[in-house]
Short mmCIF file of C-alpha atoms and ligand atoms in Angstrom, two decimals:
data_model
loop_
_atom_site.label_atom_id
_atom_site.label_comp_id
_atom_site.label_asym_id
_atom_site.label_seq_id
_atom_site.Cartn_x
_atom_site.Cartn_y
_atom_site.Cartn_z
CA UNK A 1 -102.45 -154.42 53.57
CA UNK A 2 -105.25 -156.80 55.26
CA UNK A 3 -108.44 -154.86 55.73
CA UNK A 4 -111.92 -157.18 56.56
CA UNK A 5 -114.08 -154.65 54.24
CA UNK A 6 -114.50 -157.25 51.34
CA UNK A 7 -117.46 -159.32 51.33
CA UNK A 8 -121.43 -157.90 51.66
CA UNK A 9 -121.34 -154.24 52.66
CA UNK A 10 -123.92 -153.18 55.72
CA UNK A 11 -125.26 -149.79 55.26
CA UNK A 12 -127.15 -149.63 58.86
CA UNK A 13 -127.76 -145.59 58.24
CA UNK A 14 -131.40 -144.69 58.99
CA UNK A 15 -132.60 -144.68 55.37
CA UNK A 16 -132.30 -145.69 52.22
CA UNK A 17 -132.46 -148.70 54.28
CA UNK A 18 -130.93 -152.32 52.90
CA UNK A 19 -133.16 -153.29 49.98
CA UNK A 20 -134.36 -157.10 49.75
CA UNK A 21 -132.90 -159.47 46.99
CA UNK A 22 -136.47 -159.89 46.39
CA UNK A 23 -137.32 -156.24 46.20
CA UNK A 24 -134.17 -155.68 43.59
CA UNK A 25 -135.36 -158.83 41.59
CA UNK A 26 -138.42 -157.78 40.88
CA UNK A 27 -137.50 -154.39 40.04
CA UNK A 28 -134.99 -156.02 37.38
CA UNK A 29 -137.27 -156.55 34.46
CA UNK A 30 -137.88 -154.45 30.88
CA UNK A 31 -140.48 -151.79 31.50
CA UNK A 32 -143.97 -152.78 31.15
CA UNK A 33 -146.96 -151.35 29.56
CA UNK A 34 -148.08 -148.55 31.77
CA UNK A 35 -151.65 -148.68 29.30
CA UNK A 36 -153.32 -152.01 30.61
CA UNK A 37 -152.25 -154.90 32.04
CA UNK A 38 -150.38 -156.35 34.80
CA UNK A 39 -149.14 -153.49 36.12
CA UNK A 40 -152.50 -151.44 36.91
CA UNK A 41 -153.55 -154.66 38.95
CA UNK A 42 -150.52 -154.06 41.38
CA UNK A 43 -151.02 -150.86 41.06
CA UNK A 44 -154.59 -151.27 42.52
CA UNK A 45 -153.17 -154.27 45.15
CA UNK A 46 -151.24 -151.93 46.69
CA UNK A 47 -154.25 -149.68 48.41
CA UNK A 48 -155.42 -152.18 50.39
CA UNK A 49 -151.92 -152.94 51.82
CA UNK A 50 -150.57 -149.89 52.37
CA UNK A 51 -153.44 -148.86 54.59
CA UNK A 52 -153.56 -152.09 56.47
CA UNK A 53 -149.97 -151.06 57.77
CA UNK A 54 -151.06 -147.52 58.05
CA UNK A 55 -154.11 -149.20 59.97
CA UNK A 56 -156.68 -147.00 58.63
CA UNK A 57 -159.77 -147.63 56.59
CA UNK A 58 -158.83 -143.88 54.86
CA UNK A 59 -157.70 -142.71 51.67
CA UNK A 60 -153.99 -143.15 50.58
CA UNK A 61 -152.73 -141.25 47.73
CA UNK A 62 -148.90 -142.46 46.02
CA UNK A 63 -146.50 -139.56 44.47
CA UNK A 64 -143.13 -140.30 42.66
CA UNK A 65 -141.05 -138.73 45.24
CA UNK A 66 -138.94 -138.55 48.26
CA UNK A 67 -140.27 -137.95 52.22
CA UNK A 68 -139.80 -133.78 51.46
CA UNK A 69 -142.28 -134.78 48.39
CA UNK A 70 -144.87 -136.48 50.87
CA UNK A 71 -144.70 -133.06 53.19
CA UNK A 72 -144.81 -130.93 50.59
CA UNK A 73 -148.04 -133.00 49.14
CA UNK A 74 -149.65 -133.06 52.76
CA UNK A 75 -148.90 -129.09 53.08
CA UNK A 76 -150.56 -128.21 49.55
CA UNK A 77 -154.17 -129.95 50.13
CA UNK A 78 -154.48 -128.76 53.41
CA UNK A 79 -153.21 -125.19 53.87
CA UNK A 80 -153.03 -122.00 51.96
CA UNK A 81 -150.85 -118.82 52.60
CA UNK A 82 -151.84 -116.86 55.73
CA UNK A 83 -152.93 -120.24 58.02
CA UNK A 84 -151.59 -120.86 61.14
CA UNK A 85 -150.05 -124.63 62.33
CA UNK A 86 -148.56 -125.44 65.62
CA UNK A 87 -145.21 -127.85 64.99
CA UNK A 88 -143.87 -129.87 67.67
CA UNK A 89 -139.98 -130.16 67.12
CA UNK A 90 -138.74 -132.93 68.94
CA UNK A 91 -135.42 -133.16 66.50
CA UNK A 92 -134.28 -131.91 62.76
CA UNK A 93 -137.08 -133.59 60.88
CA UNK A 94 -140.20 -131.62 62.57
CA UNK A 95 -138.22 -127.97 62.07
CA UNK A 96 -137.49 -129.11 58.41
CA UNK A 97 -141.33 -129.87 57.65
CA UNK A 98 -141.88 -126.79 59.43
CA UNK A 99 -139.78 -124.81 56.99
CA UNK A 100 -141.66 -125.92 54.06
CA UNK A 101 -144.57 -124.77 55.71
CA UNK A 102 -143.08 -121.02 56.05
CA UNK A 103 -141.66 -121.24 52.61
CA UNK A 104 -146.15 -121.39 51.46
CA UNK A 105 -146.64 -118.57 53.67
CA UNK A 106 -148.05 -120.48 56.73
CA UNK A 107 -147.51 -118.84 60.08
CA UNK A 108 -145.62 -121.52 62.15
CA UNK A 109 -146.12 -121.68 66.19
CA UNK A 110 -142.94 -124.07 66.94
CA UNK A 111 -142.53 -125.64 70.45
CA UNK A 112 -139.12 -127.18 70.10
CA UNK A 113 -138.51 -129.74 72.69
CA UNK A 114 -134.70 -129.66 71.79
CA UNK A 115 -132.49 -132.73 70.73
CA UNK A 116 -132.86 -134.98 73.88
CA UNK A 117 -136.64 -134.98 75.15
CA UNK A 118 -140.17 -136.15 73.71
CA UNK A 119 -143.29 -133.55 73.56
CA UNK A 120 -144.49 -131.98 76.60
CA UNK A 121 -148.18 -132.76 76.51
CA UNK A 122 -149.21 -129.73 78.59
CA UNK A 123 -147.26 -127.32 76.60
CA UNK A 124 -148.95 -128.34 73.62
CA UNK A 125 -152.56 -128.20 75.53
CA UNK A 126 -151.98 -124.70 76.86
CA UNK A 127 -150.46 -123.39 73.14
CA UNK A 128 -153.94 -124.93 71.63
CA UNK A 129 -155.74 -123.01 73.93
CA UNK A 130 -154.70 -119.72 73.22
CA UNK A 131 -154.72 -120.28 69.81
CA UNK A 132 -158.13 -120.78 68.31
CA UNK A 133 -156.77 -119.78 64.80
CA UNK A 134 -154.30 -123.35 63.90
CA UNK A 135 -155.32 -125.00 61.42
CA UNK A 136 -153.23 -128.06 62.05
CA UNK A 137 -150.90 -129.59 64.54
CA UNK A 138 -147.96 -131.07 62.83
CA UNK A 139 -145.47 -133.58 64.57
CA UNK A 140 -143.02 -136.74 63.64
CA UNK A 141 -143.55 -139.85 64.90
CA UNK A 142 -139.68 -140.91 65.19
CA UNK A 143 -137.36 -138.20 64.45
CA UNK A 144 -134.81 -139.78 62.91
CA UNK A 145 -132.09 -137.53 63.89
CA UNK A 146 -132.39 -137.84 67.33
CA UNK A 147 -134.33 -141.09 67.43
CA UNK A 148 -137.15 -139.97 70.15
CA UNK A 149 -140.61 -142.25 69.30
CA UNK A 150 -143.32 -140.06 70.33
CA UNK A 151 -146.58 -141.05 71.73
CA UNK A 152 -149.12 -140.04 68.59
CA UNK A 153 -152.12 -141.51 70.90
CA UNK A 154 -151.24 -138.88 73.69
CA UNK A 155 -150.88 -135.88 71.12
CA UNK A 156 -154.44 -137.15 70.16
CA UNK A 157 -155.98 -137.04 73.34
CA UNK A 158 -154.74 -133.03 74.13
CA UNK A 159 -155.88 -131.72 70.96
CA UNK A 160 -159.99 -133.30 72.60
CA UNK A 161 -159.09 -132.64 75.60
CA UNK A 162 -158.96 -128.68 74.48
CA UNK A 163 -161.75 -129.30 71.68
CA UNK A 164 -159.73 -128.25 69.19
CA UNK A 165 -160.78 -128.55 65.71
CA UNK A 166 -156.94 -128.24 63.83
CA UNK A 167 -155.91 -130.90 61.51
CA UNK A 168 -153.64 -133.47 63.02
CA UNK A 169 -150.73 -134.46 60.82
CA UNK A 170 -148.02 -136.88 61.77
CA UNK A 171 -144.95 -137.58 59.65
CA UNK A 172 -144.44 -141.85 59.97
CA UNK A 173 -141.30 -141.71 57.15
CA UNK A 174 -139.07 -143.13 59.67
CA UNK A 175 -140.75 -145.48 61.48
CA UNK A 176 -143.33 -146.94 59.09
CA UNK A 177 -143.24 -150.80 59.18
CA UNK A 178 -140.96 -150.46 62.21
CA UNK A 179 -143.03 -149.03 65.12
CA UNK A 180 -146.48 -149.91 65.42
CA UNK A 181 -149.19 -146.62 63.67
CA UNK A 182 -152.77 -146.90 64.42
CA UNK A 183 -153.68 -143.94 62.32
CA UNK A 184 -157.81 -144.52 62.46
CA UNK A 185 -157.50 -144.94 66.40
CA UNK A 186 -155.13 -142.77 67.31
CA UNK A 187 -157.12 -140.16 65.15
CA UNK A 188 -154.68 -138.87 62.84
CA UNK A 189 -156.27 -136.47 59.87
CA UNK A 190 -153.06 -136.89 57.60
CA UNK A 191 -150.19 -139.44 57.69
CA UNK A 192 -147.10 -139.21 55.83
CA UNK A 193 -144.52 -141.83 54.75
CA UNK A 194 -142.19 -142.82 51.99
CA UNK A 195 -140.62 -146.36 50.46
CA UNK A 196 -137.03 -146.25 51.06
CA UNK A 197 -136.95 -146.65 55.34
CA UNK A 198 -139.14 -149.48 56.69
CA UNK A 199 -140.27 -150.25 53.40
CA UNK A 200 -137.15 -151.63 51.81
CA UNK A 201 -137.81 -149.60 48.11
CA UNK A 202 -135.04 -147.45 46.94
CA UNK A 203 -136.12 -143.98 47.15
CA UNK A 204 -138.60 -142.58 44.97
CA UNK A 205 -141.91 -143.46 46.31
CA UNK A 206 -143.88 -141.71 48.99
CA UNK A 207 -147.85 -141.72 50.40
CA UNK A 208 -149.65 -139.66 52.01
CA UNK A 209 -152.89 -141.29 53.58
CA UNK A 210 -155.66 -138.18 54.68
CA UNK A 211 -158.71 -138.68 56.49
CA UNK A 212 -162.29 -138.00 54.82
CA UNK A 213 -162.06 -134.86 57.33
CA UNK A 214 -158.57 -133.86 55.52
CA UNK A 215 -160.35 -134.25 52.18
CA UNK A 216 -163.06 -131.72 52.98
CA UNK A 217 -160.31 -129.38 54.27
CA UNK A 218 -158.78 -129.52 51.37
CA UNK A 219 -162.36 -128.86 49.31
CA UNK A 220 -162.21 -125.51 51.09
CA UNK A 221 -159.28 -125.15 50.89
CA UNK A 222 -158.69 -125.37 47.01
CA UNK A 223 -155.62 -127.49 47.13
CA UNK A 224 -153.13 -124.72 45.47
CA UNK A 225 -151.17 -127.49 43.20
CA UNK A 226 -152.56 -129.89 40.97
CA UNK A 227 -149.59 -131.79 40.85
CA UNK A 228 -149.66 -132.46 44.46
CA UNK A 229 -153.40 -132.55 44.64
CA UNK A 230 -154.17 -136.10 46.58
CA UNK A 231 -158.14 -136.38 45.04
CA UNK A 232 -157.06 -137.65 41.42
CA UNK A 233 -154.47 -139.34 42.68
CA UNK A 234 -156.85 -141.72 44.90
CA UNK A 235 -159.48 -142.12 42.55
CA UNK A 236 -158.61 -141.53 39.02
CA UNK A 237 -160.36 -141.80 35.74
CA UNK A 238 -157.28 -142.34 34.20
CA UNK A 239 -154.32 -144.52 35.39
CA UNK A 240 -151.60 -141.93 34.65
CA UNK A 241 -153.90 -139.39 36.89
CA UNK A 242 -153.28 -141.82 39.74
CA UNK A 243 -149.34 -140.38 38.93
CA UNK A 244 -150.05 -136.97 37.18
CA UNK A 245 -147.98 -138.34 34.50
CA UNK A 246 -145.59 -141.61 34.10
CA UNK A 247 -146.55 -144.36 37.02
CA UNK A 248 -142.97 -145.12 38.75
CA UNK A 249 -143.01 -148.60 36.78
CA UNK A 250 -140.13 -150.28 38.53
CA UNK A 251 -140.76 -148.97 42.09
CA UNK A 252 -144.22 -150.48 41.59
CA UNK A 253 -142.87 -154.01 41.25
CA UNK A 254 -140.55 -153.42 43.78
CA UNK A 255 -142.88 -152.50 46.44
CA UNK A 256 -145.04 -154.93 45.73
CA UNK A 257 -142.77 -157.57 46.30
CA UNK A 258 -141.67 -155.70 49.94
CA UNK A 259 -145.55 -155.57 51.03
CA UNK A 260 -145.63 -159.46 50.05
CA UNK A 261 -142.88 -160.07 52.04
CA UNK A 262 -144.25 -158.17 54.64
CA UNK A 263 -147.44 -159.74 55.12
CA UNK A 264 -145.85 -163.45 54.66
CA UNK A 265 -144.02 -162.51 58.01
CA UNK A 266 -147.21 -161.10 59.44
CA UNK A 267 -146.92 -157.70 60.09
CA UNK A 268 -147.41 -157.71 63.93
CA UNK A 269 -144.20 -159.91 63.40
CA UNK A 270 -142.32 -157.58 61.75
CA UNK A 271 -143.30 -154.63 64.29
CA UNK A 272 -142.15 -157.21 67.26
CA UNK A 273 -139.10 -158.25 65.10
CA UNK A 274 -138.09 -154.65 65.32
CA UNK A 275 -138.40 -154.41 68.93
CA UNK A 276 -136.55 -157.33 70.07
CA UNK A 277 -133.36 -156.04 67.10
CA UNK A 278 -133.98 -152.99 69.00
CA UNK A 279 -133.70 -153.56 72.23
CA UNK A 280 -130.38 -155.81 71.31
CA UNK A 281 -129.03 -152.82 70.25
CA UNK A 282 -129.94 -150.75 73.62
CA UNK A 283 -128.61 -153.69 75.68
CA UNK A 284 -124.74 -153.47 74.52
CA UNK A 285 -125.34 -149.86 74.22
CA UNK A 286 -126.28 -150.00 78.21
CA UNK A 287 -123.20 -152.23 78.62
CA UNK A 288 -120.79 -150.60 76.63
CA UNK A 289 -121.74 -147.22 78.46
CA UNK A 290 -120.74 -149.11 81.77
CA UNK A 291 -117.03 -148.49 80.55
CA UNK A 292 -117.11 -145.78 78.31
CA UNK A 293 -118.25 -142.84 77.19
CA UNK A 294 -120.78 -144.27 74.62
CA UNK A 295 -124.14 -143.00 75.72
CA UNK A 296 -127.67 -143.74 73.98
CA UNK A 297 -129.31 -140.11 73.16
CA UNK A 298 -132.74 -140.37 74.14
CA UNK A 299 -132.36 -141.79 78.32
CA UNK A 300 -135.81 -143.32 78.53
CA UNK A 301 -136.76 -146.76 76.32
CA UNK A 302 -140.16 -146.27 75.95
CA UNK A 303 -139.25 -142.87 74.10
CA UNK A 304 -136.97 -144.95 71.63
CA UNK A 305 -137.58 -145.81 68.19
CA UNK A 306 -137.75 -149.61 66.51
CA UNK A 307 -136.06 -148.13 63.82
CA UNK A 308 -132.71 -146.17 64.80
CA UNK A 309 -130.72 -145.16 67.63
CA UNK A 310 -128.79 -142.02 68.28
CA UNK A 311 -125.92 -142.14 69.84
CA UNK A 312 -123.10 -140.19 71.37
CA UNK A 313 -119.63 -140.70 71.46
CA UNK A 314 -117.62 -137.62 72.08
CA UNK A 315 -115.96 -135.76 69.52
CA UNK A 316 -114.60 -136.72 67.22
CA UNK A 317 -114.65 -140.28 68.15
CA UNK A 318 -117.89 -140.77 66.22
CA UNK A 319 -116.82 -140.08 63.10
CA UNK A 320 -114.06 -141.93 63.69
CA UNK A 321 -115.95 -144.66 64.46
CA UNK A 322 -117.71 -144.47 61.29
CA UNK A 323 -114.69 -143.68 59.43
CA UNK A 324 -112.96 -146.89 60.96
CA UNK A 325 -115.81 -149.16 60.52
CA UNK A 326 -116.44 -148.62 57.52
CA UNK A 327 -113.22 -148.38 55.85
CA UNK A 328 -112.13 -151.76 58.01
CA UNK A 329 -115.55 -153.96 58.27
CA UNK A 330 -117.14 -152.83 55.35
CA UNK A 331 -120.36 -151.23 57.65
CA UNK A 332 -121.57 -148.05 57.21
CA UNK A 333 -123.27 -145.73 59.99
CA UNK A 334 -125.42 -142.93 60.13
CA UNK A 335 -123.65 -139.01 60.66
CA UNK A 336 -124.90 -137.26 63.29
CA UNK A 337 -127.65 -135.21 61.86
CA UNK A 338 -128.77 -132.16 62.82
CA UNK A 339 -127.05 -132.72 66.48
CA UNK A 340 -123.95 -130.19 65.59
CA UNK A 341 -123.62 -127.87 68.97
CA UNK A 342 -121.32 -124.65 69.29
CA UNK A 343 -118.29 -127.86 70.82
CA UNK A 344 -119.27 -129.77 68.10
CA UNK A 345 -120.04 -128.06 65.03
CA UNK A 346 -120.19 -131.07 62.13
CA UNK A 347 -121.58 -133.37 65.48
CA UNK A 348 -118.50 -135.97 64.93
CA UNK A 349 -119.16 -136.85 68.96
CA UNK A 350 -122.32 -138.50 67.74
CA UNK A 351 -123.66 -141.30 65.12
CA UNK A 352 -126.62 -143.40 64.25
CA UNK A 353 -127.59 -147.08 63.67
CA UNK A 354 -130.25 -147.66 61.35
CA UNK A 355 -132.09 -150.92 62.06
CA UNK A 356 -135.34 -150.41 60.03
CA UNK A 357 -136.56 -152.62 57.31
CA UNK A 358 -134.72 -155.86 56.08
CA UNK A 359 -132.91 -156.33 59.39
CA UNK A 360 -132.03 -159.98 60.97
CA UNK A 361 -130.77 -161.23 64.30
CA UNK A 362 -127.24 -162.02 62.51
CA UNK A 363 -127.21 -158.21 60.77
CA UNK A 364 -127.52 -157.04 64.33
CA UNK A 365 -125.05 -158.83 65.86
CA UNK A 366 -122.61 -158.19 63.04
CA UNK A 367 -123.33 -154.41 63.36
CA UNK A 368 -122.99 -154.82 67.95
CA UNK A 369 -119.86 -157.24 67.26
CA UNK A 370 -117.96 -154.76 64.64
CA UNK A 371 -118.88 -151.13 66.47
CA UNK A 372 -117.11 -153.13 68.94
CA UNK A 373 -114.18 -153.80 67.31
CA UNK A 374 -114.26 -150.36 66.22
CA UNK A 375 -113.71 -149.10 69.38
CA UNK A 376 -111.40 -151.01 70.52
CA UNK A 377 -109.35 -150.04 66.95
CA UNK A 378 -109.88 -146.28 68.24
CA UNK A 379 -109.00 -146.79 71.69
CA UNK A 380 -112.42 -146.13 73.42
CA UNK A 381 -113.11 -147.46 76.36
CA UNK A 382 -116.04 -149.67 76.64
CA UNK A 383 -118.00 -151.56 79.17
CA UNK A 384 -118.18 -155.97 79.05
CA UNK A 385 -120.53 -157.79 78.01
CA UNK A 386 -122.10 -155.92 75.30
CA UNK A 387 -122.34 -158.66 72.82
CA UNK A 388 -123.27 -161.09 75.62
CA UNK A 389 -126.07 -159.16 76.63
CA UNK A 390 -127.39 -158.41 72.92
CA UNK A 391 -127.34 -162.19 72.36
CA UNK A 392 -129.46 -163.22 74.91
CA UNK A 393 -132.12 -160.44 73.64
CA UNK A 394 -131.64 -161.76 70.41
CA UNK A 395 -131.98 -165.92 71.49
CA UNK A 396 -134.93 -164.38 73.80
CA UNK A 397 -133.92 -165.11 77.19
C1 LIG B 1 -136.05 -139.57 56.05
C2 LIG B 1 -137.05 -138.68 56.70
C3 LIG B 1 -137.61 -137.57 56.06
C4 LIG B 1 -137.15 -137.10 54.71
O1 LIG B 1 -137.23 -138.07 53.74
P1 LIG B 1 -136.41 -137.87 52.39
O2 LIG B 1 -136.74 -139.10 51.62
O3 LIG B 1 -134.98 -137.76 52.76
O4 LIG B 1 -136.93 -136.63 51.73
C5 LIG B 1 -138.57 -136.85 56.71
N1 LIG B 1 -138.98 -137.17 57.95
C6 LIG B 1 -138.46 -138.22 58.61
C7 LIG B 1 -138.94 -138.52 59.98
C8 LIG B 1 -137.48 -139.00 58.01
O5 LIG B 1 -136.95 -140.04 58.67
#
């Protein structure tokens, strides 16, 4: 039978993200000496470039590990059993750091704005208010299940506008390298991120960046692990400290080559790059939602990530739209995470497109041009012009 899935698979899911020709080549290589040598210079090259995306003059401390590793590591230095954090849920990804905080013993004040809706800034100023006792404020930039950017800056502003002294934490592993993250302006005590989203690695590395104010936290604190202790891992005696153990020799190389590609394009490029592929996305989303049921999951644009979109189909015509365009087209897109309701229970009503990292104006128009076909295949009804409208994003008009 004739099925249009040979050729260069597309997996547009929000992470592990499509990894760079570049990035695989210079991973392929025998392993080097992890004593002296080349490798502890790009080791050391990386610093500088990691915190000029995380725009921060602060420390930035690498672990072999997923985004769970780079909460986790965050969690350790700066709390101990019996503290007190306010979360602000705006999607799966803030409850599951949240979880990892109970699971240390911290007491967890959760304001969940549910699946659809940014942070309510008031909310969070009153909850502050009447709670002396947090020790930090925890919240996710983009939360990658329901694809809501929120405003970091604003968060910022309410915890001075109360004078409170908690720890602000933000969790960038979505978005990082996709939508812009000011961490010294915006204020932010403790940043986390990891390799395989924006960053075009395969999983396996993650950062966590903390403020000189984080640091003496944790000095109080007396950081329970010394595996996930940050200190050593910024400024070690010994290269293996920077890794309590075995650097990650290939991912090394790897992201090394992903930052140099990065800052060839100029990374204010890349951050408007992702903007214009995103908003070509929301355009034939808009359209097709002119005929259809298809219907973008966060309403508002300037509460939409650069990186991914949620959105919802009716079930179970989004898994069947993932089922059929990737079995026909050779594309794969992103489940419907953490959006199951009581109707809906495995969330087949809704999907995801990914379109963080190593992303291109043809990519996006292959991904617009073949949910398309997809829908026709299932017989959803969809609105004209979709593709039309995408394209003249994409050619800037
Ligand atoms: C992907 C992601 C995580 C978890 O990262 P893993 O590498 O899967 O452990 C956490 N937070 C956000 C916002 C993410 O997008």
């Amino acid at each position: 039978m004739t099925n249009l899935s040979h050729g260069r698979h597309y997996l547009a899911i929000p992470g592990p993200s499509v990894m760079p020709d570049r990035v695989l080549q210079a991973m392929h290589r025998a392993a080097p000496n992890i004593y002296t040598g080349e490798l502890l210079e790009i080791t050391a090259s990386l610093t500088p470039d990691l915190r000029a995306l995380a725009k921060t003059q602060h420390n930035v401390a690498m672990y072999i590990g997923n985004g769970h590793a780079a909460w986790e590591a965050a969690l350790f230095n700066t709390l101990s059993a019996g503290d007190e954090v306010l979360v602000l849920a705006t999607g799966l990804f803030g409850i599951g750091w949240s979880d990892m905080a109970k699971a240390m013993g911290v007491t967890c004040h959760i304001l969940d704005f549910g699946r659809a809706a940014s942070i309510d800034l008031d909310l969070v100023g009153q909850t502050l208010r009447d709670n002396a006792k947090i020790k930090a404020v925890l919240m996710v930039q983009t939360d990658t299940s329901t694809s809501v950017k929120n405003d970091v800056a604003a968060v910022r502003r309410t915890i001075d506008a109360v004078g409170h002294s908690a720890l602000f934490m933000v969790d960038c592993i979505a978005c990082f390298g996709c939508d812009d993250f000011q961490m010294d302006a915006w204020g932010v005590d403790v940043m986390v991120a990891g390799c395989q989203k924006g960053l075009m690695v395969p999983p396996g590395m993650c950062f966590v960046f903390y403020s000189d104010r984080a640091d003496a936290v944790r000095e109080t604190n007396g950081c329970a692990s010394s595996y996930w202790d940050w200190r050593p891992r910024t400024e070690p005696e010994l290269f293996y400290k920077r890794w309590c153990g075995t650097a990650p020799t290939h991912h090394i190389y790897g992201l090394r080559a992903a930052l140099d590609m990065i800052l060839e394009e100029g990374f204010e490029n890349t951050l408007a790059r992702h903007a214009i592929l995103a908003r070509a996305v929301w355009a034939a989303c808009d359209a097709w939602g002119q005929g259809g049921p298809l219907r973008p999951n966060i309403t508002d644009p300037s509460l939409r990530s650069h990186a991914v979109t949620t959105l919802h189909l009716g079930k179970p015509h989004g898994t069947a739209l993932r089922n059929w365009v990737s079995d026909q087209a050779g594309l794969t897109l992103g489940i419907g995470l953490g959006m199951a309701t009581q109707d809906d229970p495995n969330s087949d009503g809704t999907f995801r497109i990914g379109h963080m990292g190593h992303v291109s104006g043809q990519m996006i128009m292959g991904v617009l041009g073949t949910i398309q076909a997809g829908l026709a295949a299932i017989d959803i009804p969809f609105g004209d012009g979709a593709l039309d409208a995408a394209a003249k994003i994409i050619a800037g008009r």
